[in-house]
mmCIF file of C-alpha atoms and ligand atoms in Angstrom:
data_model
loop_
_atom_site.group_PDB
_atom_site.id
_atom_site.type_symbol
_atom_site.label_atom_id
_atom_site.label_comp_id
_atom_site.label_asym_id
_atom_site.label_seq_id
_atom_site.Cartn_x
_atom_site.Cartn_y
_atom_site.Cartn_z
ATOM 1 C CA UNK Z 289 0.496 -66.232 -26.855
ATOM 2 C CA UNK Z 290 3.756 -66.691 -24.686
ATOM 3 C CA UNK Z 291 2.987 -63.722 -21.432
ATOM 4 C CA UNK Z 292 5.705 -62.135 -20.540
ATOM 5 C CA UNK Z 293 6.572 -61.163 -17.025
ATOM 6 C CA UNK Z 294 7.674 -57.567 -16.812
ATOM 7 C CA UNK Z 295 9.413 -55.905 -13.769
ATOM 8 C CA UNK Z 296 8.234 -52.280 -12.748
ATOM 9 C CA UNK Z 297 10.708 -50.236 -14.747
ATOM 10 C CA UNK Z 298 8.646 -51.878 -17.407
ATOM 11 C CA UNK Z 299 5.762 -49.805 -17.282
ATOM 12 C CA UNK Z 300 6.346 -48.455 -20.740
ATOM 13 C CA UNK Z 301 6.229 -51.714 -22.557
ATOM 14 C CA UNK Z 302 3.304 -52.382 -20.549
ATOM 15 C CA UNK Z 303 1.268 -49.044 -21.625
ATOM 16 C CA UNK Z 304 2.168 -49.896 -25.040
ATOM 17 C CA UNK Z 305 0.534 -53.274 -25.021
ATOM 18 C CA UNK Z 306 -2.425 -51.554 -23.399
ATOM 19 C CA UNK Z 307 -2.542 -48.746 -26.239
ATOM 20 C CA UNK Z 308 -2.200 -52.023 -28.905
ATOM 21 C CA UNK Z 309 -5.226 -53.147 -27.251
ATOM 22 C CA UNK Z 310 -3.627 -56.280 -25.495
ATOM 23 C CA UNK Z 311 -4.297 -57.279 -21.635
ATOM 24 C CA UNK Z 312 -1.581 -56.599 -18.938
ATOM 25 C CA UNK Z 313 -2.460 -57.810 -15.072
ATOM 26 C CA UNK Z 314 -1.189 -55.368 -12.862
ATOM 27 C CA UNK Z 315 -0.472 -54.699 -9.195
ATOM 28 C CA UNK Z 316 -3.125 -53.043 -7.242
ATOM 29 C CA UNK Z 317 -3.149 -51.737 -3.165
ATOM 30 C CA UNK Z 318 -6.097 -54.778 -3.310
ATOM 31 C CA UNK Z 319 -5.329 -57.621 -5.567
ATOM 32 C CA UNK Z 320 -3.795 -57.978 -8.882
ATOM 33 C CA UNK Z 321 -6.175 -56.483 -11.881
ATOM 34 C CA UNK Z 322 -6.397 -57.674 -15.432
ATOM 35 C CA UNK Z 323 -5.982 -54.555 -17.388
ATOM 36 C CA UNK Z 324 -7.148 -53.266 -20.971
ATOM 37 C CA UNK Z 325 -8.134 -50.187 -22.540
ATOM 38 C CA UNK Z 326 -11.485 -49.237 -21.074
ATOM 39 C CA UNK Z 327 -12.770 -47.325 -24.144
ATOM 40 C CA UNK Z 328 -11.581 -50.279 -26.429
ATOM 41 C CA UNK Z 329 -14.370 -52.982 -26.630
ATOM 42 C CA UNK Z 330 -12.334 -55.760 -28.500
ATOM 43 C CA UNK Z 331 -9.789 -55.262 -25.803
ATOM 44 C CA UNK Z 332 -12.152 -55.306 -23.258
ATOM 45 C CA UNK Z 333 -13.781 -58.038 -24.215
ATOM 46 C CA UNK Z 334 -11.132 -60.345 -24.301
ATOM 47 C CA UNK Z 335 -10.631 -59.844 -20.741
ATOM 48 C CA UNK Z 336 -13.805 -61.746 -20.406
ATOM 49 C CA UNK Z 337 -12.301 -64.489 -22.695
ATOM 50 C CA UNK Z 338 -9.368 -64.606 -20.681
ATOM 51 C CA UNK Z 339 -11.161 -64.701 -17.351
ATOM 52 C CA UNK Z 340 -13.848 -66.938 -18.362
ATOM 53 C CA UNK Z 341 -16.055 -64.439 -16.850
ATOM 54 C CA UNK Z 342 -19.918 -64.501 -18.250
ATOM 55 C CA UNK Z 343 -20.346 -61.628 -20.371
ATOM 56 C CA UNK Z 344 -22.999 -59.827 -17.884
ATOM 57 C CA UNK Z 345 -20.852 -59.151 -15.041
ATOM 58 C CA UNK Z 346 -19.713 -56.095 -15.679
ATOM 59 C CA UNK Z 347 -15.979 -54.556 -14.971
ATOM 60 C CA UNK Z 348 -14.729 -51.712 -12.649
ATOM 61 C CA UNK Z 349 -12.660 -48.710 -14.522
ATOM 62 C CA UNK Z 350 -9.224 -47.631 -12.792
ATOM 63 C CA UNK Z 351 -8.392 -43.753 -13.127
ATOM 64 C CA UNK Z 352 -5.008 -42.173 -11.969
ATOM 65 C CA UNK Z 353 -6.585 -38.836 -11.573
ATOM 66 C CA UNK Z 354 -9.683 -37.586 -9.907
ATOM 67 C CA UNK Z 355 -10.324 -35.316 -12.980
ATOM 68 C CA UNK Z 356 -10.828 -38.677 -15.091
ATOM 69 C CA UNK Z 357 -14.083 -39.193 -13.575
ATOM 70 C CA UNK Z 358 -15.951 -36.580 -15.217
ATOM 71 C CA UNK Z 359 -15.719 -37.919 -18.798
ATOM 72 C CA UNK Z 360 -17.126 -41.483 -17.620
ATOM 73 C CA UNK Z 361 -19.899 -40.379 -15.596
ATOM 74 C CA UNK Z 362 -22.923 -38.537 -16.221
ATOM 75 C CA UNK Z 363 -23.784 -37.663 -12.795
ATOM 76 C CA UNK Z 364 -21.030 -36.498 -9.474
ATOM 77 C CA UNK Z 365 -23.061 -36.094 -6.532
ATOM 78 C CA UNK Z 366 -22.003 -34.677 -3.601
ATOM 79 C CA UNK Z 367 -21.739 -37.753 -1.334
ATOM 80 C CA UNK Z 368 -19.569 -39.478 -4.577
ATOM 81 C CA UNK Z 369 -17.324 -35.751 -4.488
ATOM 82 C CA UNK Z 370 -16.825 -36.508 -0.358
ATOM 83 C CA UNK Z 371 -16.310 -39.873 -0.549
ATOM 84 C CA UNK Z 372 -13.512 -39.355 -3.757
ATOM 85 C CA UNK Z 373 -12.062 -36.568 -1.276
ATOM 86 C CA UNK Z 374 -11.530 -39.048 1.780
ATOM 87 C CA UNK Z 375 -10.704 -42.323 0.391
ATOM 88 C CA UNK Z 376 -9.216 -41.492 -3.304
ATOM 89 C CA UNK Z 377 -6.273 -43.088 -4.300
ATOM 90 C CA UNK Z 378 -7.382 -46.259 -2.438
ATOM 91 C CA UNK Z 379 -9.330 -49.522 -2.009
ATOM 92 C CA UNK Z 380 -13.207 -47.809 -2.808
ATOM 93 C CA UNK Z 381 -14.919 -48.307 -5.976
ATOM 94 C CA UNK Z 382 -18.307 -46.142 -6.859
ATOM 95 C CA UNK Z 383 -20.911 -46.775 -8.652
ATOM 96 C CA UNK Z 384 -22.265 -43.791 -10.588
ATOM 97 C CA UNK Z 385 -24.753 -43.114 -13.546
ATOM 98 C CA UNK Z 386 -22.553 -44.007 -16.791
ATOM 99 C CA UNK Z 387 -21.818 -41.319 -19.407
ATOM 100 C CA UNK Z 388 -21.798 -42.308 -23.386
ATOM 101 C CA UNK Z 389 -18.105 -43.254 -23.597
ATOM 102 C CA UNK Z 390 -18.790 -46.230 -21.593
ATOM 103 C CA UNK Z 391 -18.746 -49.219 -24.128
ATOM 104 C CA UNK Z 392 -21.550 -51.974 -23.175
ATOM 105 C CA UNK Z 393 -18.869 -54.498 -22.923
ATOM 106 C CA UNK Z 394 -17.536 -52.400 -19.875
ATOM 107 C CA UNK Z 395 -20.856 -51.708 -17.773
ATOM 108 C CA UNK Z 396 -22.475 -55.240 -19.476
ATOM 109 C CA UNK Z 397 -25.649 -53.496 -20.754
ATOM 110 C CA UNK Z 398 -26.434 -51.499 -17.402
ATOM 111 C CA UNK Z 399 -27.082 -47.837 -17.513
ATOM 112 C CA UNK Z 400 -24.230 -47.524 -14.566
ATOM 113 C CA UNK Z 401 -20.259 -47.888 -14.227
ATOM 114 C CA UNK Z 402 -17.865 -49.098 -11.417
ATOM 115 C CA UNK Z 403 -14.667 -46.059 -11.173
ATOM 116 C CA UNK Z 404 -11.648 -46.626 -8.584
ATOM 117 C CA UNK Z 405 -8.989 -44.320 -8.023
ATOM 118 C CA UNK Z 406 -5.884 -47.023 -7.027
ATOM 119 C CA UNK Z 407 -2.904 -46.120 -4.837
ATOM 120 C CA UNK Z 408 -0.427 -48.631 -5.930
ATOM 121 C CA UNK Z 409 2.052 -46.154 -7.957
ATOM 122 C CA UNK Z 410 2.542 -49.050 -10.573
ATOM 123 C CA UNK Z 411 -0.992 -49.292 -11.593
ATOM 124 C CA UNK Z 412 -1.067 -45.164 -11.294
ATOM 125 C CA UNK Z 413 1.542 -44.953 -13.420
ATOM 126 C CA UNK Z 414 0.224 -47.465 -16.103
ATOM 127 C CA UNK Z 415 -2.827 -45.382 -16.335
ATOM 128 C CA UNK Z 416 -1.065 -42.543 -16.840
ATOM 129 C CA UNK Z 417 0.822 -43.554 -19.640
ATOM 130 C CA UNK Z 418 -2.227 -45.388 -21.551
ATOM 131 C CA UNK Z 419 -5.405 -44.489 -20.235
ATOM 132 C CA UNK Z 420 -8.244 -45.345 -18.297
ATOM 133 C CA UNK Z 421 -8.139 -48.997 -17.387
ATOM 134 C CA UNK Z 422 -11.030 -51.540 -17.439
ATOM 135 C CA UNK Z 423 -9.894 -54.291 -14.882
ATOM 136 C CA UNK Z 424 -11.491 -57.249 -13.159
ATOM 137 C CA UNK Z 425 -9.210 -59.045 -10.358
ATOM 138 C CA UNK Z 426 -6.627 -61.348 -12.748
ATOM 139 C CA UNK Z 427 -7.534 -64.806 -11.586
ATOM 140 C CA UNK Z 428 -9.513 -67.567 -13.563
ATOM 141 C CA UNK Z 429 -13.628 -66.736 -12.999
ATOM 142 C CA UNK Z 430 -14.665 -68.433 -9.568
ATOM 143 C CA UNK Z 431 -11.180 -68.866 -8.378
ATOM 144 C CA UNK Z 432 -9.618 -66.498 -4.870
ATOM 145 C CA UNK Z 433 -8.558 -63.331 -6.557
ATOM 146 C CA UNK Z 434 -4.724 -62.979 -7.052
ATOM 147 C CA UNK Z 435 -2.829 -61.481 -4.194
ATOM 148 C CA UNK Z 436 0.953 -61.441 -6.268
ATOM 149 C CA UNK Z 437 2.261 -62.268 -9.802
ATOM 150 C CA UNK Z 438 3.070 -65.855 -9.186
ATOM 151 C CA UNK Z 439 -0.452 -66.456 -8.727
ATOM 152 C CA UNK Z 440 -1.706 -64.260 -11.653
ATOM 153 C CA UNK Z 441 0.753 -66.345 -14.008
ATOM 154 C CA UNK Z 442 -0.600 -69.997 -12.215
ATOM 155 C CA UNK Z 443 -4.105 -68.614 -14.001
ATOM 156 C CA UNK Z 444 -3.609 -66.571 -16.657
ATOM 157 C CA UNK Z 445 -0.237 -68.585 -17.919
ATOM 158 C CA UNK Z 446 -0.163 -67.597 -22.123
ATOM 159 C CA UNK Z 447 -4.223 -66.613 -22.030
ATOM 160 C CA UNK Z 448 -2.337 -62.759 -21.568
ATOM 161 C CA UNK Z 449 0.229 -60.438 -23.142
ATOM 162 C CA UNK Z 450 2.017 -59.711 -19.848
ATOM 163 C CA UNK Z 451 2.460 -59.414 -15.999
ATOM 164 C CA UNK Z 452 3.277 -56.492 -14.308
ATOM 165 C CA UNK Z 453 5.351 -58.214 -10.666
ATOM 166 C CA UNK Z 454 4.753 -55.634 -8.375
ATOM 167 C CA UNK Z 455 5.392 -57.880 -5.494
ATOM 168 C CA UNK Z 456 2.502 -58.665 -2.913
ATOM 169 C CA UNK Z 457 -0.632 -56.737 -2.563
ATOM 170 C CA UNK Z 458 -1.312 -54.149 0.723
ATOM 171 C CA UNK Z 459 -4.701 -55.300 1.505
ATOM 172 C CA UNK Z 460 -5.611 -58.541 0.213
ATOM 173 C CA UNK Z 461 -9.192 -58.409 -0.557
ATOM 174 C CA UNK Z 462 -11.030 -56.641 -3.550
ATOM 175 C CA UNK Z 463 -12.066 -53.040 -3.073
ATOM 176 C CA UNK Z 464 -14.937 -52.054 -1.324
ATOM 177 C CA UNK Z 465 -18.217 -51.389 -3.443
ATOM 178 C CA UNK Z 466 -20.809 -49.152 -3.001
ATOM 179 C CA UNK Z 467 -23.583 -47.399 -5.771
ATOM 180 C CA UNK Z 468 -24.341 -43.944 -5.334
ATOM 181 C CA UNK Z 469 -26.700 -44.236 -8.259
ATOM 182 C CA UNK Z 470 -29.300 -44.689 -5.370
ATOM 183 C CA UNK Z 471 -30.097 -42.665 -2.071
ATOM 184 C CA UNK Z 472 -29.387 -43.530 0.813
ATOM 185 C CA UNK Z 473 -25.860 -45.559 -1.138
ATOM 186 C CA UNK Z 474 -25.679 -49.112 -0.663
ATOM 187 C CA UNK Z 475 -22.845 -50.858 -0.061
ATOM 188 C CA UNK Z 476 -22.524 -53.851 -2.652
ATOM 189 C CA UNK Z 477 -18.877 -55.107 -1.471
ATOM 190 C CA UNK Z 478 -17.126 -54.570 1.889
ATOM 191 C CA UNK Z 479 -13.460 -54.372 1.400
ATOM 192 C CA UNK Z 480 -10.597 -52.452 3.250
ATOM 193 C CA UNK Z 481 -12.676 -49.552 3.684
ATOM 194 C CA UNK Z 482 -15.641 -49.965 6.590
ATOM 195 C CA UNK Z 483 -19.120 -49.550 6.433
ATOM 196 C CA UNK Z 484 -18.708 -47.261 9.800
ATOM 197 C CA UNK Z 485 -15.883 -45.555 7.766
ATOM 198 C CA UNK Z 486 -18.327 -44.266 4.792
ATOM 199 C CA UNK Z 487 -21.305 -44.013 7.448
ATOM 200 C CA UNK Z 488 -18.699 -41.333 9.043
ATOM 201 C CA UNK Z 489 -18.231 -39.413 6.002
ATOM 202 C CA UNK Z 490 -21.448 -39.817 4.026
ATOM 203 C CA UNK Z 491 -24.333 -40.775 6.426
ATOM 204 C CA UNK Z 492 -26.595 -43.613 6.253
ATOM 205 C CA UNK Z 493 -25.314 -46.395 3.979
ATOM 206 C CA UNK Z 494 -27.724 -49.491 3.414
ATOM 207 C CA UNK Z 495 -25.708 -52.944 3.724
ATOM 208 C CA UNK Z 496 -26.804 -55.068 0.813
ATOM 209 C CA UNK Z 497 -28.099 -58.403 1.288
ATOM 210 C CA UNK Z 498 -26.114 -60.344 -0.769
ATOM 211 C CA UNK Z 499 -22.885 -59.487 1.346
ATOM 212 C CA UNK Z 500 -24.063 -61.789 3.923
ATOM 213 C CA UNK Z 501 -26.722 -64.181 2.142
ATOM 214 C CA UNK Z 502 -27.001 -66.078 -0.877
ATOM 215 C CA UNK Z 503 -28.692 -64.136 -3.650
ATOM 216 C CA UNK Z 504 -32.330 -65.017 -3.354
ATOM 217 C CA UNK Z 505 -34.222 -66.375 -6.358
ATOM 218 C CA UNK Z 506 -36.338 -63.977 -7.778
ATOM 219 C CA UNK Z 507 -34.101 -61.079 -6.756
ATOM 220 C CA UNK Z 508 -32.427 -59.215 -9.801
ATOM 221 C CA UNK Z 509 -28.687 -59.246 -8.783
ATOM 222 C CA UNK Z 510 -27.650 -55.632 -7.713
ATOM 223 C CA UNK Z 511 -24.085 -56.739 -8.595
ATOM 224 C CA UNK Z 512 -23.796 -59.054 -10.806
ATOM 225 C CA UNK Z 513 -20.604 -60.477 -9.372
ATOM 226 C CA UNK Z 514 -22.789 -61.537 -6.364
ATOM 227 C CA UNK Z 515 -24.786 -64.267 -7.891
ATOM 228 C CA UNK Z 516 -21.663 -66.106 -9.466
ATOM 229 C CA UNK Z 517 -19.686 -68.590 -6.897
ATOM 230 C CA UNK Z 518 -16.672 -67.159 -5.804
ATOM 231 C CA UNK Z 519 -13.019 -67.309 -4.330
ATOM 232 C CA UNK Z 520 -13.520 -71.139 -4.051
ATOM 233 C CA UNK Z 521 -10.861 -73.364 -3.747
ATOM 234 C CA UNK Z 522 -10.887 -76.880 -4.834
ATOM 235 C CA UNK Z 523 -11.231 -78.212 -1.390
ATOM 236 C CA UNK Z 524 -14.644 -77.987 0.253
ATOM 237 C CA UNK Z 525 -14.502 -75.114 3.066
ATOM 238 C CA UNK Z 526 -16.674 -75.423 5.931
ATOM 239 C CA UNK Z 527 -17.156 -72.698 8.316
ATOM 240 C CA UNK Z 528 -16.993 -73.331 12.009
ATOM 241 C CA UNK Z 529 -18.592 -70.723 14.393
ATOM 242 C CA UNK Z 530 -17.596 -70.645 18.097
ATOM 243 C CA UNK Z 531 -14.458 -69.532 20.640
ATOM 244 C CA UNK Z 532 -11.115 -71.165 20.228
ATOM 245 C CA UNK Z 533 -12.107 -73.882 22.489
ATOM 246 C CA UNK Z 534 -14.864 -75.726 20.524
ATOM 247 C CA UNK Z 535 -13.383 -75.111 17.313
ATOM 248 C CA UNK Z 536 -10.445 -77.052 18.861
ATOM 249 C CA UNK Z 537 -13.248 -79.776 19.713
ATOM 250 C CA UNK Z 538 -14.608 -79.707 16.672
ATOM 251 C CA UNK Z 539 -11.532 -79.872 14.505
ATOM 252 C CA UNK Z 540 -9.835 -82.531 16.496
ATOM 253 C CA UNK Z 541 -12.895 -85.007 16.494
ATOM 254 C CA UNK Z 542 -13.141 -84.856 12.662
ATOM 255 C CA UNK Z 543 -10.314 -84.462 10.963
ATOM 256 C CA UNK Z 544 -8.536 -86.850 8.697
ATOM 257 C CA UNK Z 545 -5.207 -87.139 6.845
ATOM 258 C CA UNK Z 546 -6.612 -84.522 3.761
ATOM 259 C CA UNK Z 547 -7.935 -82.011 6.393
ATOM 260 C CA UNK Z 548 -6.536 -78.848 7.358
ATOM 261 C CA UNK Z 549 -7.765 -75.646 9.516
ATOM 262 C CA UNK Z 550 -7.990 -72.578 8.562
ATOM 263 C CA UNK Z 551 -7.583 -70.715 11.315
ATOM 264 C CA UNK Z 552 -5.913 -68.051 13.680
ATOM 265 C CA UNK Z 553 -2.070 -68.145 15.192
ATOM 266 C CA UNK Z 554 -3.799 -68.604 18.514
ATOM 267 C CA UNK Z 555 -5.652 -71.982 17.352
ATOM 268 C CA UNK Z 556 -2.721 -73.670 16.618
ATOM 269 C CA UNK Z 557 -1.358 -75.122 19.697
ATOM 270 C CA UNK Z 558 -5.052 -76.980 20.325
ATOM 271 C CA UNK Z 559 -5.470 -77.965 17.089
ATOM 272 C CA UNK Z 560 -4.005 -82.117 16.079
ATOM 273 C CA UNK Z 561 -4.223 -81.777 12.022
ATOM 274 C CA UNK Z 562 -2.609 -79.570 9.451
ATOM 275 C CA UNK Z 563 -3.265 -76.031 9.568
ATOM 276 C CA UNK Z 564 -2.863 -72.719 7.429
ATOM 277 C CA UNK Z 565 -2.861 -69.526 9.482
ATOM 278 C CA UNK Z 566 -4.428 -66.471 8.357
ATOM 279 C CA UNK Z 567 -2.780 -64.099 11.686
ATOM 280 C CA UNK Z 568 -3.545 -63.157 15.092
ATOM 281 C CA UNK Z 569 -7.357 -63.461 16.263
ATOM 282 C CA UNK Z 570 -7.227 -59.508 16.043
ATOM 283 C CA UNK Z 571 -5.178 -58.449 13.607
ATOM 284 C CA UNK Z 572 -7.884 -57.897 10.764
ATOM 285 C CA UNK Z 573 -5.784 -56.511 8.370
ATOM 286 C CA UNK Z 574 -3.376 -59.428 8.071
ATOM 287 C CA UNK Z 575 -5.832 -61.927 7.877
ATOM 288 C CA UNK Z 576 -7.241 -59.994 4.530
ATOM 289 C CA UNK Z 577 -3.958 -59.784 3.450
ATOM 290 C CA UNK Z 578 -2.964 -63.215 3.759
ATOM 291 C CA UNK Z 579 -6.622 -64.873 2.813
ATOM 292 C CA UNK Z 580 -6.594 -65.367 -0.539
ATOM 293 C CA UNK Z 581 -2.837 -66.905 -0.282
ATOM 294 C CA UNK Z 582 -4.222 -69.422 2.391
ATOM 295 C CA UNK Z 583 -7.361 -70.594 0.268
ATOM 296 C CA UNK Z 584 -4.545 -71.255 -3.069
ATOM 297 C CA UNK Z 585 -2.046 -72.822 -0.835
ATOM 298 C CA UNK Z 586 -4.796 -75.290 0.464
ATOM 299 C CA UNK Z 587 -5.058 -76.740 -2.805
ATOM 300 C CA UNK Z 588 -1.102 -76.376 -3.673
ATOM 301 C CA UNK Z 589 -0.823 -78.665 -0.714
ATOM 302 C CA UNK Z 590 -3.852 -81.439 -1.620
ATOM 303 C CA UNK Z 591 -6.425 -80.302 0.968
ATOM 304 C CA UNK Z 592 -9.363 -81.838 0.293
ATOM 305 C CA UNK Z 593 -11.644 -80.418 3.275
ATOM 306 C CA UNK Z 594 -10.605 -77.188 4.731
ATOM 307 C CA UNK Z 595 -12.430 -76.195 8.401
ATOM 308 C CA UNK Z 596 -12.297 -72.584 8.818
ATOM 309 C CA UNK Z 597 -12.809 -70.564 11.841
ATOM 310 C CA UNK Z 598 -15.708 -68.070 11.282
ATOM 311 C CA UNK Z 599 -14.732 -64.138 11.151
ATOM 312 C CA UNK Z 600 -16.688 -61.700 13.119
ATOM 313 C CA UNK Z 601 -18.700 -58.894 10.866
ATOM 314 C CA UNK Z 602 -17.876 -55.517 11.835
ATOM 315 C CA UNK Z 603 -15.044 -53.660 9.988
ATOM 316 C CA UNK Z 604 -12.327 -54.955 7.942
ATOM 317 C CA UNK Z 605 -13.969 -58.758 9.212
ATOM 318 C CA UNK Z 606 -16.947 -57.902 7.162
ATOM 319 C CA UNK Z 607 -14.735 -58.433 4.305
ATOM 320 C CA UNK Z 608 -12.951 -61.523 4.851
ATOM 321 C CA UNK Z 609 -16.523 -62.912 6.507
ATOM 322 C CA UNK Z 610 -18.095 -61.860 2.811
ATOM 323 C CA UNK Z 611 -15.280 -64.343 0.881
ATOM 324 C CA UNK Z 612 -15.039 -67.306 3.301
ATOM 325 C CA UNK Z 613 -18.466 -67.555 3.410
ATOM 326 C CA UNK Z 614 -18.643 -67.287 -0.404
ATOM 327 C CA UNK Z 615 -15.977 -69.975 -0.501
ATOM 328 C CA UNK Z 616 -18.009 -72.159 1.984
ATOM 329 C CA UNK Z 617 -20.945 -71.803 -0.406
ATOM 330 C CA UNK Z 618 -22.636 -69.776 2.718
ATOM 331 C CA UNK Z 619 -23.030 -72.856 5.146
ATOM 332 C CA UNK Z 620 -21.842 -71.950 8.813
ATOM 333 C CA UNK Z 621 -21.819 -74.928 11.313
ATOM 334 C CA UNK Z 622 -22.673 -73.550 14.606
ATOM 335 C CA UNK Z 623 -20.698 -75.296 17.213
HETATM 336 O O1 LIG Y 261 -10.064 -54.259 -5.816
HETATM 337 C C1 LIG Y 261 -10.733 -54.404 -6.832
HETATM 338 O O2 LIG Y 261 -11.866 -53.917 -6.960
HETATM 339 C C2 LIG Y 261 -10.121 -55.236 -7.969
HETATM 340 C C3 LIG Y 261 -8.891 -54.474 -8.472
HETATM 341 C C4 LIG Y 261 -8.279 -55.125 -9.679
HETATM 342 O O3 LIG Y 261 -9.243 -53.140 -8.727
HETATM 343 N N1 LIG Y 261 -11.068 -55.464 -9.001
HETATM 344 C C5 LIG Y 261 -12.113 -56.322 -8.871
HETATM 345 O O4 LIG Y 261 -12.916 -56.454 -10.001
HETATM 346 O O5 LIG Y 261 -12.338 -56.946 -7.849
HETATM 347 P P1 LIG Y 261 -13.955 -57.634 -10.188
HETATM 348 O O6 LIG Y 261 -14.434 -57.490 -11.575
HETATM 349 O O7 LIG Y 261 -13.334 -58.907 -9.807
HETATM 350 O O8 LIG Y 261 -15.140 -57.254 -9.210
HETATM 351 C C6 LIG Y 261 -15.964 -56.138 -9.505
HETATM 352 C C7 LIG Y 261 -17.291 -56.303 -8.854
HETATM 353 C C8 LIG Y 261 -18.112 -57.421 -9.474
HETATM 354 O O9 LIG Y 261 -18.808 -58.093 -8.431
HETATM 355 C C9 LIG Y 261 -19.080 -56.685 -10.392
HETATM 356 O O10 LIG Y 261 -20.297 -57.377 -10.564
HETATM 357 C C10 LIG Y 261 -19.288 -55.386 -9.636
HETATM 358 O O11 LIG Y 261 -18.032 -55.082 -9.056
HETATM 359 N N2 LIG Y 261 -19.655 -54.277 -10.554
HETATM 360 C C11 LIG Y 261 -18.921 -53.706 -11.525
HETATM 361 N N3 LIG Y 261 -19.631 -52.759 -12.167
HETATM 362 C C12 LIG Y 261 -20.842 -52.698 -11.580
HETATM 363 C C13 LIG Y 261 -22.031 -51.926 -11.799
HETATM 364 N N4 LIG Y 261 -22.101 -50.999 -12.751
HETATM 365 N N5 LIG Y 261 -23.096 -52.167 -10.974
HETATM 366 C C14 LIG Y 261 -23.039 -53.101 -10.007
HETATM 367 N N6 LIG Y 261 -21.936 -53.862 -9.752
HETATM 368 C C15 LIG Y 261 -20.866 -53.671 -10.528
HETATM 369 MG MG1 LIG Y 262 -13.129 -60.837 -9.195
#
């Protein structure tokens, strides 16, 4: 199939291709989703084809109304109703007890399901005019999720119907994740909204694991997606922790003509080799935004080693800390 790129007075075309049972990607606040009718498992299960995403990993549902919920779940607790009321439309999935409608393609044979409210008006809108949306992040399995269209059609180039170009993503990183199928919730996936922000509004809130470690062996994966590698570029990442000075060190004394940093504005000036900067050494939320950008454009450029400066792990930092390290298959060099 040829995919066509629409623009976003297109949004009709779009829901029809939806309501056909055909896959869309579409802009998100986060990254760009691949899109098909939720309650339609042929559709939805050629979103795995697409992908090339194993069959148990299951998918997150996208709602344009709070009042969608209630036909997907079976259970609305209170912390889930406070949590909707804070940070609904935005960048927070839940995890809730499934209801019946829920085909197994969608929650991959568990008993829960992943719902997000988006803010992006284009993916609102879409919903509106088909209907709830089942949609993983639009790049090939194991590759950085895609932050705008261009990269969408670099991976999903006549494997889908059509592209929605809705121009660059907000926030850069997938949404945040967190079950409230369990008490106290745990958080499965930091994104743009905090751990201290949903320990604010909800209480305690366990920190899973597998955000910061490997999956261990004989542990049951609590999210599928977490025992899969991830957001890795062809180029072998390595993570450097340490200030601005010995990364400098570091870099400088072992680079070679395929190397580049990945790194801050403030490393450049020290650094000898090719570099790709994320943003300032502060400014969290453009280094999310531009992160998945600088892990494609490392390969668009031949990298073959890639030395990244190690993020810090409170806030927004937990997020982009949770994909580098992914990308660096979890190895930090201490310097
Ligand atoms: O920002 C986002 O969340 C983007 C946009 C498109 O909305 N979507 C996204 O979907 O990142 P995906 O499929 O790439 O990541 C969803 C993650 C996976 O790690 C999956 O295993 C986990 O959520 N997940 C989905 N349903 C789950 C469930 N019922 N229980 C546990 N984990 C679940
Ligand atoms: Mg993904």
């Amino acid at each position: 199939m040829e995919t066509q790129i629409l623009s976003p007075d297109e949004i009709e075309k779009a829901a029809l291709i939806i309501k056909r049972g055909g896959l869309v990607a579409m802009p998100t606040e986060t990254v760009y989703g691949l899109a098909a009718d939720a309650l339609n498992p042929e559709a939805v299960a050629a979103i795995f084809k697409a992908k090339g995403r194993p069959m148990d990993n299951p998918l997150i549902v996208h709602i344009s109304e709070l009042e969608q919920i209630y036909g997907l779940v079976s259970e609305f607790p209170e912390k889930a109703r406070i949590l909707a009321e804070k940070f609904w439309p935005g960048p927070l999935t839940v995890i809730l007890p499934k209801s019946e409608v829920i085909p197994d393609e969608v929650s991959a044979g568990l008993t829960t399901v992943a719902v997000r409210f988006p803010s992006n008006p284009i993916a609102r809108r879409l919903i509106s005019l088909s209907c709830p949306l089942a949609a993983p992040s639009a790049n090939l399995s194991g590759s950085p999720s895609p932050t705008n269209a261009r990269h969408v059609y670099d991976d999903m180039k006549n494997r889908i119907d059509a592209i929605i170009d809705g121009g660059e993503c907000d926030v850069g990183v997938e949404s945040t994740v967190i079950t409230l199928a369990e008490d106290p919730p745990r958080l499965l996936r930091p994104g743009g909204i905090t751990p201290e922000q949903l320990r604010e509004a909800i209480g305690e809130v366990i920190i899973d694991d597998a955000v910061f470690n490997p999956l261990k062996a004989d542990r049951a994966a609590p999210s599928p997606g977490m025992k899969y590698k991830h957001y890795s570029p062809r180029a072998d990442v390595v993570l450097l922790r340490g200030d601005i000075n010995r990364f400098a060190e570091y870099v400088n004394s072992h680079y070679d003509k395929d190397t580049a940093a990945l790194c801050y504005d403030e490393d450049i000036q020290g650094l000898r080799c090719e570099h790709i900067s994320i943003g300032r050494a502060h400014d969290y939320n453009t280094q999310a935004h531009r992160l998945f950008t600088a892990l494609r454009t490392a390969d668009e450029r031949g990298f073959k080693k890639v030395y990244a400066h190690c993020p810090g792990t409170s806030g927004v930092e937990l997020a982009i800390y949770n994909r580098i390290i992914r990308a660096a298959g979890f190895e930090v060099i201490e310097l």
